[in-house]
mmCIF file of C-alpha atoms and ligand atoms in Angstrom:
data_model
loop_
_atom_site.group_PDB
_atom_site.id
_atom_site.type_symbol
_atom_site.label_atom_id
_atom_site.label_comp_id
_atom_site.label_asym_id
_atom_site.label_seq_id
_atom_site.Cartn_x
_atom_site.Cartn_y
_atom_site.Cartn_z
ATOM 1 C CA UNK A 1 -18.409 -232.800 151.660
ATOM 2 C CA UNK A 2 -15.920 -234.895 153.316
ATOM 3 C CA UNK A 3 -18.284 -238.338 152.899
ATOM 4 C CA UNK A 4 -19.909 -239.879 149.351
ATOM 5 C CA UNK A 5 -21.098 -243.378 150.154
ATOM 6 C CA UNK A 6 -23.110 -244.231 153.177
ATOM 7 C CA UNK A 7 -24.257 -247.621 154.628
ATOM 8 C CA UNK A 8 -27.310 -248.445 156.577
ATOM 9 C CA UNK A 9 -27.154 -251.326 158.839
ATOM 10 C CA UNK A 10 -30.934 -252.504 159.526
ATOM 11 C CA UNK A 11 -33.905 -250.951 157.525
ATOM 12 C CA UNK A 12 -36.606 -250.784 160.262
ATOM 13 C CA UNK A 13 -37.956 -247.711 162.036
ATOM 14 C CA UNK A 14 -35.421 -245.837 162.101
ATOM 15 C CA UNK A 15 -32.784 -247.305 159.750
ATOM 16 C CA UNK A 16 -35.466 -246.638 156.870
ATOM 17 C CA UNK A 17 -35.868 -243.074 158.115
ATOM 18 C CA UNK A 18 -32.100 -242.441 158.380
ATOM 19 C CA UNK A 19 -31.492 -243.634 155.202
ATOM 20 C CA UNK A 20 -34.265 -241.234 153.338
ATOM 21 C CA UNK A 21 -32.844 -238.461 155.318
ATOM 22 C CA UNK A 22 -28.935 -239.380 154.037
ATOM 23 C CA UNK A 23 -30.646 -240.142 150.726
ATOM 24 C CA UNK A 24 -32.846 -236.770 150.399
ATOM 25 C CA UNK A 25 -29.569 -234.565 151.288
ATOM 26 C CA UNK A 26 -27.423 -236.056 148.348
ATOM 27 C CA UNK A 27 -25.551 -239.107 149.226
ATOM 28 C CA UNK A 28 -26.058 -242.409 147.774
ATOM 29 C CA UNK A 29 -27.273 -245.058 150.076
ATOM 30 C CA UNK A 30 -26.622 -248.839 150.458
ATOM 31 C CA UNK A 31 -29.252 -249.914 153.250
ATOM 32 C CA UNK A 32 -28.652 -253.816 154.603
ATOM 33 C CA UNK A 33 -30.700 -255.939 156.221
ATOM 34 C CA UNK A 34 -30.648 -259.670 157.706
ATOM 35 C CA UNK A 35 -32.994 -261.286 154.880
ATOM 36 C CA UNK A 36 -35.006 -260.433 152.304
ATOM 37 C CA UNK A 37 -38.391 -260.676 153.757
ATOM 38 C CA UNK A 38 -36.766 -257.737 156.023
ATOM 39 C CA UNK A 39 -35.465 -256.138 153.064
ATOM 40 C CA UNK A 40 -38.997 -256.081 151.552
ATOM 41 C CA UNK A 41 -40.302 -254.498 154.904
ATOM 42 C CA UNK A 42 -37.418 -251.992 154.673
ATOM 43 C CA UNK A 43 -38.312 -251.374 151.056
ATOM 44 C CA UNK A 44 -42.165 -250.267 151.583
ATOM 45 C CA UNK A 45 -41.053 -248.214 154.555
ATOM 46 C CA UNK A 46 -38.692 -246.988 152.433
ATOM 47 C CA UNK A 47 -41.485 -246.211 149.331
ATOM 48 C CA UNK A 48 -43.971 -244.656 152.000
ATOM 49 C CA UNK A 49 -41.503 -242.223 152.738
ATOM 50 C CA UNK A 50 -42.035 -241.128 149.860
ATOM 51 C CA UNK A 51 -45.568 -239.241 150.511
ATOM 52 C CA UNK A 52 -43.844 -238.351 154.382
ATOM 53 C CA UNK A 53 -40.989 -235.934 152.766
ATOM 54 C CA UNK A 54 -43.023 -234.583 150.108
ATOM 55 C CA UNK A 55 -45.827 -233.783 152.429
ATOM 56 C CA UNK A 56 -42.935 -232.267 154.595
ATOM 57 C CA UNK A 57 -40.376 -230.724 152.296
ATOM 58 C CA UNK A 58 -42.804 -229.882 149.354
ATOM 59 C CA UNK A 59 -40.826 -231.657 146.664
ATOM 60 C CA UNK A 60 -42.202 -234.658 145.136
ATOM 61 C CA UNK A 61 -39.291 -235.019 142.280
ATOM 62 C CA UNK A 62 -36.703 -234.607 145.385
ATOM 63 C CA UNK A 63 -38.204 -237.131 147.272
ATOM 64 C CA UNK A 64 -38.378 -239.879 144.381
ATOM 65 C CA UNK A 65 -34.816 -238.681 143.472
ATOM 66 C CA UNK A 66 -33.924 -239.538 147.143
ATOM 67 C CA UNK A 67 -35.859 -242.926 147.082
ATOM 68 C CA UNK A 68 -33.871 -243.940 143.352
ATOM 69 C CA UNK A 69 -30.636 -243.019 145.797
ATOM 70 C CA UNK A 70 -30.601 -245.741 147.938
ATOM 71 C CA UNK A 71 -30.535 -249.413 147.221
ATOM 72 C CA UNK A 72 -31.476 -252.047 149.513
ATOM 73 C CA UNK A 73 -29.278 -255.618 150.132
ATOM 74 C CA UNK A 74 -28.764 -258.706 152.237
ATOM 75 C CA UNK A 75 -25.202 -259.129 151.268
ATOM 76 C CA UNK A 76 -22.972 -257.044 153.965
ATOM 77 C CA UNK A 77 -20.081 -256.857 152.270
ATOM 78 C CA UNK A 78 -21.783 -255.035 149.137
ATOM 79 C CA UNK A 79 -23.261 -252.966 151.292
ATOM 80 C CA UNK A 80 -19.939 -251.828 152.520
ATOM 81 C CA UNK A 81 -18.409 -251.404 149.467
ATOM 82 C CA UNK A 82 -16.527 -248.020 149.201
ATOM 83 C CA UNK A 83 -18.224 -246.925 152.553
ATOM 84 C CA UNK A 84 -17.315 -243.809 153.804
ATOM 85 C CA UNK A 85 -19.738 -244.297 157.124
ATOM 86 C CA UNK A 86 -21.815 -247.021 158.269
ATOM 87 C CA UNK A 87 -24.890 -245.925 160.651
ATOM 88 C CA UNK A 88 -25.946 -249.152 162.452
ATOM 89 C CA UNK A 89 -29.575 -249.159 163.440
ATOM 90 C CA UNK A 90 -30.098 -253.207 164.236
ATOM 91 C CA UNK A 91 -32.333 -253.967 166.890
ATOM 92 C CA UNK A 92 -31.521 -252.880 170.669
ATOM 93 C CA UNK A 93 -30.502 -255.914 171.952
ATOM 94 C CA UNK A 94 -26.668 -256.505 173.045
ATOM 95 C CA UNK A 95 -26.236 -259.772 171.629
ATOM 96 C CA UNK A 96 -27.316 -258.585 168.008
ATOM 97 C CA UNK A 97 -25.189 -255.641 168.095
ATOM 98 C CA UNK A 98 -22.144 -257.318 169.457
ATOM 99 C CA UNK A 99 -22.643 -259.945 166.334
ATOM 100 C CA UNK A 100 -23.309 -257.441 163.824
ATOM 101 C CA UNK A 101 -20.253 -255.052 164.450
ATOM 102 C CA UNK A 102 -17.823 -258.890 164.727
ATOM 103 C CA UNK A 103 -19.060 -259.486 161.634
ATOM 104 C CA UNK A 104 -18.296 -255.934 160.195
ATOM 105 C CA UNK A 105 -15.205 -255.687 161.729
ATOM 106 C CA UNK A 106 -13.913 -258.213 158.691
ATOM 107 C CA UNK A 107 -15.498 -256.563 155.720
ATOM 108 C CA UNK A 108 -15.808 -252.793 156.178
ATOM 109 C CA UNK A 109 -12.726 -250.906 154.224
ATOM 110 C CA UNK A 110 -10.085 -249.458 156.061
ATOM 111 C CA UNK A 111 -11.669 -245.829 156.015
ATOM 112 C CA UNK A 112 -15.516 -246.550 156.812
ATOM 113 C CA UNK A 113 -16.348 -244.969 160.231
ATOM 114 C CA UNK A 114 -18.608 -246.877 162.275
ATOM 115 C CA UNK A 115 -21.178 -245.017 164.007
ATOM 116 C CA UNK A 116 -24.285 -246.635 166.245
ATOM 117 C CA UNK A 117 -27.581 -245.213 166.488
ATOM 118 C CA UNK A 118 -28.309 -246.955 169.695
ATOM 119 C CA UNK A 119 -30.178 -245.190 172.201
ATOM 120 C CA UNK A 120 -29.670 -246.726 175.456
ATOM 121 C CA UNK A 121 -26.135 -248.063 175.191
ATOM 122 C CA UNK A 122 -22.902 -246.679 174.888
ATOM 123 C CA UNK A 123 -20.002 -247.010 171.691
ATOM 124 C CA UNK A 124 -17.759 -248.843 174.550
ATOM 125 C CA UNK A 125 -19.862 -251.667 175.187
ATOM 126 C CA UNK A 126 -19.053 -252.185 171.434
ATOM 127 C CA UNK A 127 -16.037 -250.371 170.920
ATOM 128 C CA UNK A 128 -13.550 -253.882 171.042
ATOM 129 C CA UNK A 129 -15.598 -255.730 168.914
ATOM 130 C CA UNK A 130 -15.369 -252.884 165.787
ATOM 131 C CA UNK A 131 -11.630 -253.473 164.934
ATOM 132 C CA UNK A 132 -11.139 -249.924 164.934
ATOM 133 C CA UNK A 133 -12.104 -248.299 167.974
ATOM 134 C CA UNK A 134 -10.667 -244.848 167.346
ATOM 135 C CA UNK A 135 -13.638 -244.994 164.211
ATOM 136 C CA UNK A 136 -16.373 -245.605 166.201
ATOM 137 C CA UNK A 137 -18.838 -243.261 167.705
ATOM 138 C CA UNK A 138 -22.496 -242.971 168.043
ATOM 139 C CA UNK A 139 -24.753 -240.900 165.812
ATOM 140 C CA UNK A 140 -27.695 -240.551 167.793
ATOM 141 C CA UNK A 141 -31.417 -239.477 165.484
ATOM 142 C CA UNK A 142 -34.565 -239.045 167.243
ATOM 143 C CA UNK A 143 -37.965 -240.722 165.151
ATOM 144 C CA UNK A 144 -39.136 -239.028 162.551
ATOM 145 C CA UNK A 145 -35.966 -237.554 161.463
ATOM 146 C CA UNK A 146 -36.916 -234.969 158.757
ATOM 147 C CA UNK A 147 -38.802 -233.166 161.758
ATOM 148 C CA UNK A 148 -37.146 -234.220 164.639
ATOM 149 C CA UNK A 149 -34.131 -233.624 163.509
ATOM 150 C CA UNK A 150 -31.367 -234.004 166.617
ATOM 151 C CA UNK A 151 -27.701 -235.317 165.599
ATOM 152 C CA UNK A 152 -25.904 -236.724 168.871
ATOM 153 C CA UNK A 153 -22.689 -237.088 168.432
ATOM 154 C CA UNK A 154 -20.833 -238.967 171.107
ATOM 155 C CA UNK A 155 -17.659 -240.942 170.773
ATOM 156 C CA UNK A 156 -16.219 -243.120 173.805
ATOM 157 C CA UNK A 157 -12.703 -242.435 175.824
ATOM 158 C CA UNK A 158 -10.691 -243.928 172.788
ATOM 159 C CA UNK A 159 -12.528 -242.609 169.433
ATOM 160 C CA UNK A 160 -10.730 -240.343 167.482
ATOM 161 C CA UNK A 161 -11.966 -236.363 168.308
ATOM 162 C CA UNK A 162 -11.342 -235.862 164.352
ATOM 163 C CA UNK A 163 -14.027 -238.267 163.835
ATOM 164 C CA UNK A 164 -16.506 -236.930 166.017
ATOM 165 C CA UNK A 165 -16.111 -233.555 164.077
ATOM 166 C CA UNK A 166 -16.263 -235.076 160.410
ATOM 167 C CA UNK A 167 -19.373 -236.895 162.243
ATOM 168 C CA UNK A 168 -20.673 -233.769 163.384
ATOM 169 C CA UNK A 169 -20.240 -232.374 160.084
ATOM 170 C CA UNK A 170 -21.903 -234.997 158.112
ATOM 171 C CA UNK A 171 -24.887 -234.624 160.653
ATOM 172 C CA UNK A 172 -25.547 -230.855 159.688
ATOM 173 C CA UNK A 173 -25.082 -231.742 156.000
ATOM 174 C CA UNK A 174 -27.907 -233.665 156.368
ATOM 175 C CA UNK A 175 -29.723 -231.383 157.839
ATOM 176 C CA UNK A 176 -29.432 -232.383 161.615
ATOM 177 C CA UNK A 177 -28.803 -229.965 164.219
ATOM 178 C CA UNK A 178 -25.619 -231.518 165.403
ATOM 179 C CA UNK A 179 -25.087 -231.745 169.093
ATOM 180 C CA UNK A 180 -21.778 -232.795 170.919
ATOM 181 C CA UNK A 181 -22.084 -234.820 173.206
ATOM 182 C CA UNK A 182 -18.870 -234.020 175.604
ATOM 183 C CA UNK A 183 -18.877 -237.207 177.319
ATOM 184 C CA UNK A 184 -19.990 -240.882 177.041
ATOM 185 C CA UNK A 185 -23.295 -241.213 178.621
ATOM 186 C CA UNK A 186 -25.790 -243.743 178.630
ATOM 187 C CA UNK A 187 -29.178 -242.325 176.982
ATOM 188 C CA UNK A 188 -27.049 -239.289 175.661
ATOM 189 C CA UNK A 189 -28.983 -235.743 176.752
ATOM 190 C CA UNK A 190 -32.555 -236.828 174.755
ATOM 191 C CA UNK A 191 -32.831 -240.009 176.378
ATOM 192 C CA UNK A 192 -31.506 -238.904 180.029
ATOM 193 C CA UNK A 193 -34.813 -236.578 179.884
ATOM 194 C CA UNK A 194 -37.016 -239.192 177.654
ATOM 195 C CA UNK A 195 -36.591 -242.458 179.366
ATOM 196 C CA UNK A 196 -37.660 -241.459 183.104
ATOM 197 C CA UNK A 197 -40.625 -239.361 181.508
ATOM 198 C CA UNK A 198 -42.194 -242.272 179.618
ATOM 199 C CA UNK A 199 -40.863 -244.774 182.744
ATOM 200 C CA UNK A 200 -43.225 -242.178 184.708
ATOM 201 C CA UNK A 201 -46.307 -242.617 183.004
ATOM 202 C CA UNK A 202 -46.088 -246.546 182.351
ATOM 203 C CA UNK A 203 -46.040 -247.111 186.274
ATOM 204 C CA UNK A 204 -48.193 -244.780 186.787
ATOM 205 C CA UNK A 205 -50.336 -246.724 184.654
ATOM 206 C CA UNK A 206 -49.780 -250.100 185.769
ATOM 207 C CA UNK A 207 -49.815 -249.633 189.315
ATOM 208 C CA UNK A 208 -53.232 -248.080 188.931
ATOM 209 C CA UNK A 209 -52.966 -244.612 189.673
ATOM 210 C CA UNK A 210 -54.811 -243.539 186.855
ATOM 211 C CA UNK A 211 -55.933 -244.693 182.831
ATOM 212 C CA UNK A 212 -54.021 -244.082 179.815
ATOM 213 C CA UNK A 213 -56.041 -241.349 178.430
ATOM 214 C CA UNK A 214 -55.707 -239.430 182.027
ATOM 215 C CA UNK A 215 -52.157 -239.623 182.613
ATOM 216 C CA UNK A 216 -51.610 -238.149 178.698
ATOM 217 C CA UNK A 217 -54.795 -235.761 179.530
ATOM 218 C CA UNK A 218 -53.127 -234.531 182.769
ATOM 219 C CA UNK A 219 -49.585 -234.005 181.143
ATOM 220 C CA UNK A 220 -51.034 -232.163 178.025
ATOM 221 C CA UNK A 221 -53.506 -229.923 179.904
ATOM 222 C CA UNK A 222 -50.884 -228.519 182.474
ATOM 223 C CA UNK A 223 -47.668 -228.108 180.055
ATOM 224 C CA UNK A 224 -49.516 -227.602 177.136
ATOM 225 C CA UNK A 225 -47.187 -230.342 175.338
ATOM 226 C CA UNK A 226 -49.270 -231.984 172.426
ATOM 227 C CA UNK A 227 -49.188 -235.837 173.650
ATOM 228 C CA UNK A 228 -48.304 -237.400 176.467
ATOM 229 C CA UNK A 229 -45.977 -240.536 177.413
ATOM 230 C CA UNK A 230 -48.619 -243.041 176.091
ATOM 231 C CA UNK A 231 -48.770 -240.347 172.822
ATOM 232 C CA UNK A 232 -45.325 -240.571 172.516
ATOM 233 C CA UNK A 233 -44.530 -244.383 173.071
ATOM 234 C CA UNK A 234 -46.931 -244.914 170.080
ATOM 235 C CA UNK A 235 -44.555 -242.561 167.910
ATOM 236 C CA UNK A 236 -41.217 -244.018 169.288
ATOM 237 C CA UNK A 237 -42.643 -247.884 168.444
ATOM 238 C CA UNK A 238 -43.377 -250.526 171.268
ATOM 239 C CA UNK A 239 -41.220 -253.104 169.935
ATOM 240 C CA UNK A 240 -38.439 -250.544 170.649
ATOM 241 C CA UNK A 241 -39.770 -249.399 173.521
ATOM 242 C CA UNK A 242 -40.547 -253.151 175.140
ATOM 243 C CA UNK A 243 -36.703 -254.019 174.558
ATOM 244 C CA UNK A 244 -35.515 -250.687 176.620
ATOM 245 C CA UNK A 245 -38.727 -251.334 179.202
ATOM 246 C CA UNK A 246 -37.613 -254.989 179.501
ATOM 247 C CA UNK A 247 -33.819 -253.982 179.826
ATOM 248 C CA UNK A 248 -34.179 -251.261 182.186
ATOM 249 C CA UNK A 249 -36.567 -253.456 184.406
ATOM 250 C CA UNK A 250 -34.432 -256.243 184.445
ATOM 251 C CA UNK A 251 -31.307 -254.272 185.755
ATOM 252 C CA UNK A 252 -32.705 -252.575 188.273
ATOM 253 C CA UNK A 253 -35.137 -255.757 189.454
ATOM 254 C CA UNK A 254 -38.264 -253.277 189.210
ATOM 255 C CA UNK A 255 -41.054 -255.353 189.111
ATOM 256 C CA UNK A 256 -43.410 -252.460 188.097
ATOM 257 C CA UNK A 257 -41.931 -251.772 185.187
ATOM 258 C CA UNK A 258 -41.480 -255.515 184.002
ATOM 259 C CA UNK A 259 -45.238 -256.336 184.579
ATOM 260 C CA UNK A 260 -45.742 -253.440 181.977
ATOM 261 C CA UNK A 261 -43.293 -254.608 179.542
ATOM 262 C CA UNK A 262 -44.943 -258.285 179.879
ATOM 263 C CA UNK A 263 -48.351 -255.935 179.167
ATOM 264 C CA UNK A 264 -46.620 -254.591 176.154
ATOM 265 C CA UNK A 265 -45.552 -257.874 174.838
ATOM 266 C CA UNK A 266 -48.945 -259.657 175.497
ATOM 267 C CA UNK A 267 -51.516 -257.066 174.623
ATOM 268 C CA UNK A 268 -49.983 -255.251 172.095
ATOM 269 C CA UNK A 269 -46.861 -256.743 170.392
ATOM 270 C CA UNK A 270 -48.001 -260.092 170.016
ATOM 271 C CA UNK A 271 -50.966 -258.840 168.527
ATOM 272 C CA UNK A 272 -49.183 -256.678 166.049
ATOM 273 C CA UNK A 273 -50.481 -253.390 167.858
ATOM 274 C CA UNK A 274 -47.206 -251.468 167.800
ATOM 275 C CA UNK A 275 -48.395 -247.824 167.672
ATOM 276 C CA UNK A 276 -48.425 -245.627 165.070
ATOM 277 C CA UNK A 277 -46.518 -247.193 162.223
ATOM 278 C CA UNK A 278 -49.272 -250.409 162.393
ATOM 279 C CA UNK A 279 -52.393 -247.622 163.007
ATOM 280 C CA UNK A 280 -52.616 -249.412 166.294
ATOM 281 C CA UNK A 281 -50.673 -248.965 169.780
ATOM 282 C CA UNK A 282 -52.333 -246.961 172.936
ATOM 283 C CA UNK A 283 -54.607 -245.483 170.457
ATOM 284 C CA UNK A 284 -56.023 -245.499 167.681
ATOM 285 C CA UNK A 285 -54.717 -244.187 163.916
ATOM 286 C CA UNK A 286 -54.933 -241.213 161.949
ATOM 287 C CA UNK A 287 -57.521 -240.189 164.879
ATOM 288 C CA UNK A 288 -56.067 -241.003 168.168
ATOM 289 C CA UNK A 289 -58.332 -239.271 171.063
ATOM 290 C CA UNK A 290 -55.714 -237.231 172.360
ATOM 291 C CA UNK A 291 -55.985 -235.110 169.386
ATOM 292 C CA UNK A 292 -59.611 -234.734 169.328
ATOM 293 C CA UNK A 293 -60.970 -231.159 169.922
ATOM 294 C CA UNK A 294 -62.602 -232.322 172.919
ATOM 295 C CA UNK A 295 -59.629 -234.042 174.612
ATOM 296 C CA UNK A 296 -58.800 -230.943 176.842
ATOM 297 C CA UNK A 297 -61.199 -228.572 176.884
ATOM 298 C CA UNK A 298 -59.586 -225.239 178.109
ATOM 299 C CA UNK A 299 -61.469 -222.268 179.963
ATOM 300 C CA UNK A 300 -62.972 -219.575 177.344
ATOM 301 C CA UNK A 301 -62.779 -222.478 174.715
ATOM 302 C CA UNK A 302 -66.362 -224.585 175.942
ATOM 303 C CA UNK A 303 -68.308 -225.217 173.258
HETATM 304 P P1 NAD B 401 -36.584 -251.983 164.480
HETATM 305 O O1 NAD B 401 -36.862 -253.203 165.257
HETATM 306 O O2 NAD B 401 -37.711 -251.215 163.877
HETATM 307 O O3 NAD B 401 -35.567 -252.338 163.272
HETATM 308 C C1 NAD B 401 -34.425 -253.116 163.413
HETATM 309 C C2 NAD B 401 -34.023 -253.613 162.034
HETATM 310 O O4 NAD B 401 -32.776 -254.308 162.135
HETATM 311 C C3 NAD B 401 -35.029 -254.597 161.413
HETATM 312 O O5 NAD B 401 -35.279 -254.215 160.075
HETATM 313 C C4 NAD B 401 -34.298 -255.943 161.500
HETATM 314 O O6 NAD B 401 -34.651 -256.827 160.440
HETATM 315 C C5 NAD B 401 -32.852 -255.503 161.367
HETATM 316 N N1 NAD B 401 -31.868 -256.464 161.861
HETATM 317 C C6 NAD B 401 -31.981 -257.423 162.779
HETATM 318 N N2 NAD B 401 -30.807 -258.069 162.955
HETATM 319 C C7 NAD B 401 -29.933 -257.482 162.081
HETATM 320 C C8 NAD B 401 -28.574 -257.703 161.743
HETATM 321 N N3 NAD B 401 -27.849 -258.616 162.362
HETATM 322 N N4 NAD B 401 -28.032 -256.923 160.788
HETATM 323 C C9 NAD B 401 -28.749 -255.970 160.169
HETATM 324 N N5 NAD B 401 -30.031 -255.723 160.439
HETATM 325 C C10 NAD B 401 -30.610 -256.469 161.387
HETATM 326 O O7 NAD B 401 -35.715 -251.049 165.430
HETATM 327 P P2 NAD B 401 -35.556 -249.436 165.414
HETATM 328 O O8 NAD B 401 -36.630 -248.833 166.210
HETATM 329 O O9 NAD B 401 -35.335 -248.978 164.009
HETATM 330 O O10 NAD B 401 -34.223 -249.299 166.267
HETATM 331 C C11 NAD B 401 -32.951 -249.543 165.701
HETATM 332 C C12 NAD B 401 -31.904 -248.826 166.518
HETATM 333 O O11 NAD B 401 -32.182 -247.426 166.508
HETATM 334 C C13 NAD B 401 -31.863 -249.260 167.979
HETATM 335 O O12 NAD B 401 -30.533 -249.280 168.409
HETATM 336 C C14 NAD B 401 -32.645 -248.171 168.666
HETATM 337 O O13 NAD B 401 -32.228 -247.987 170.009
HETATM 338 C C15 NAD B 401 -32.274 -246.965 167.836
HETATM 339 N N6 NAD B 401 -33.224 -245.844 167.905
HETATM 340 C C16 NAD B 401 -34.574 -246.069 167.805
HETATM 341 C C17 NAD B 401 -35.448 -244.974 167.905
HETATM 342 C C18 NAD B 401 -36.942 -245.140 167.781
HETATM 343 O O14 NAD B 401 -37.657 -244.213 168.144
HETATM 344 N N7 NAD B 401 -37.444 -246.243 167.247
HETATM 345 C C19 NAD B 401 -34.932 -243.674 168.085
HETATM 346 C C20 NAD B 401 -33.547 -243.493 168.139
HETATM 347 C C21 NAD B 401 -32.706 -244.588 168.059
#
């Protein structure tokens, strides 16, 4: 194993997830976040996870050795301490990134790879801001890691193609699938196929064409997928989600798609209805409709 200590920059959705995963496969975690009040959010997604891998993996003493495996901090620079990687996972939004990996730049150790977990922008829109361009790559995860368990790997034109393999290594010892990623692309290969899916749905939706429950209804019936884009947006988070709607609506002026992200914002964010993780989103949790028996009813199955 080429890599001991591992930092995890932002303990949200899927900076708490990544960290379990590193965690649960052996390597001791330092997970940092802006404050403590996010540190404390980071450390009950963190203890939930608990219950997640065991259910999963069948190990309750693995999973509470994981959990003792990473510690949580506000204090960057002790999170970086002997890093062998950092996996950044701080909030999609340009300006925070671009902050977080200036302020990195001057801490990290010589040897710590830098690797972002962003899924809609590239390593060179950060690459001259990281002091060590030739480190830095993306390690892409999809949500809910243990199960969806997709390693991107993806450096830019000037990272080092012995990084990307140690990366790519690291990523199976964690028990990723790794996938190379030949060349820098925005939305790498999940989100190329992901983003225009779920953009699909949500102006399908808000132009009027048809109700939540019907657009997921008609997608799951005819595929035989088990949720649709409205399914899946509650999964992915609409906090997430609303920053990639907002972005992608605002750079292409598509004034469908930014009266849905002002939807989002209004009738579900600001009322703390951000899908699955709050029980609350398009539907409605542990017992969203769209996996009632009675959702699709399929020929020789009529009750
Ligand atoms: P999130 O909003 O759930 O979490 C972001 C975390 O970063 C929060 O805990 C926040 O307190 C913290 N943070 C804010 N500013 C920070 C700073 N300067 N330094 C350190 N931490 C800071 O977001 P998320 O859904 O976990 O997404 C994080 C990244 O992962 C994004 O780049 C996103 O594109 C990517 N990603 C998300 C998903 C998904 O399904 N949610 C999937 C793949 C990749």
């Amino acid at each position: 194993m080429m890599f001991k200590n591992i930092t995890i920059a932002g303990g949200g959705v899927l900076g708490s997830q990544i960290a379990f995963q590193t965690a649960y496969f052996g390597y001791e975690v330092k997970l940092y976040d802006i404050n403590e009040d996010a540190v404390k959010a980071a450390d009950e997604k963190l203890d939930k996870l608990v219950a997640r891998y065991t259910e999963f993996f069948g190990d309750q003493s693995k999973a509470e050795s994981a959990r003792k495996r990473i510690s949580t901090t506000v204090n960057l620079e002790d999170a970086l301490q002997d890093s062998d990687l950092l996996i950044e996972a701080v909030p999609e939004k340009k300006e925070i990134k671009v902050d977080f990996y200036t302020q990195v730049a001057k801490v990290a150790p010589e040897k710590t790879i830098f690797a972002t977990n962003s899924s809609t922008m590239v390593p060179s829109d950060f690459a001259e801001y990281t002091g060590r361009p030739e480190k830095f790559l993306a390690l892409h995860f999809a949500n809910e890691v243990w199960k969806n368990n997709t390693g991107e790997v993806m450096g830019h034109a000037g990272t080092d193609k012995k990084y990307e393999e140690e990366v790519l290594k690291f990523a199976e010892s964690i028990g990723l699938i790794p996938l190379h990623v030949l060349k820098e692309t925005p939305g790498y290969i999940l989100n190329s196929i992901l983003v225009p899916f779920l953009e699909a749905g949500k102006k399908l939706y808000i132009s009027g064409v048809a109700d939540i429950e019907t657009i997921d209804k008609t997608w799951m019936a005819a595929t035989g997928m088990n949720m649709g884009p409205f399914g899946a947006l509650d999964v992915i988070g609409l906090n997430t989600d609303y920053h990639i709607t907002l972005a992608n609506a605002e750079k292409n002026d598509d004034e469908l798609l930014l009266k849905f992200a002002n939807l989002m914002k209004e009738e579900y964010i600001d009322k703390g209805n951000l899908g699955v993780s709050t029980g609350k989103g398009f539907y409605t949790y542990p017992n969203p409709s769209f996996k009632s028996e009675d959702f699709i009813v399929r020929l020789g199955q009529e009750k």
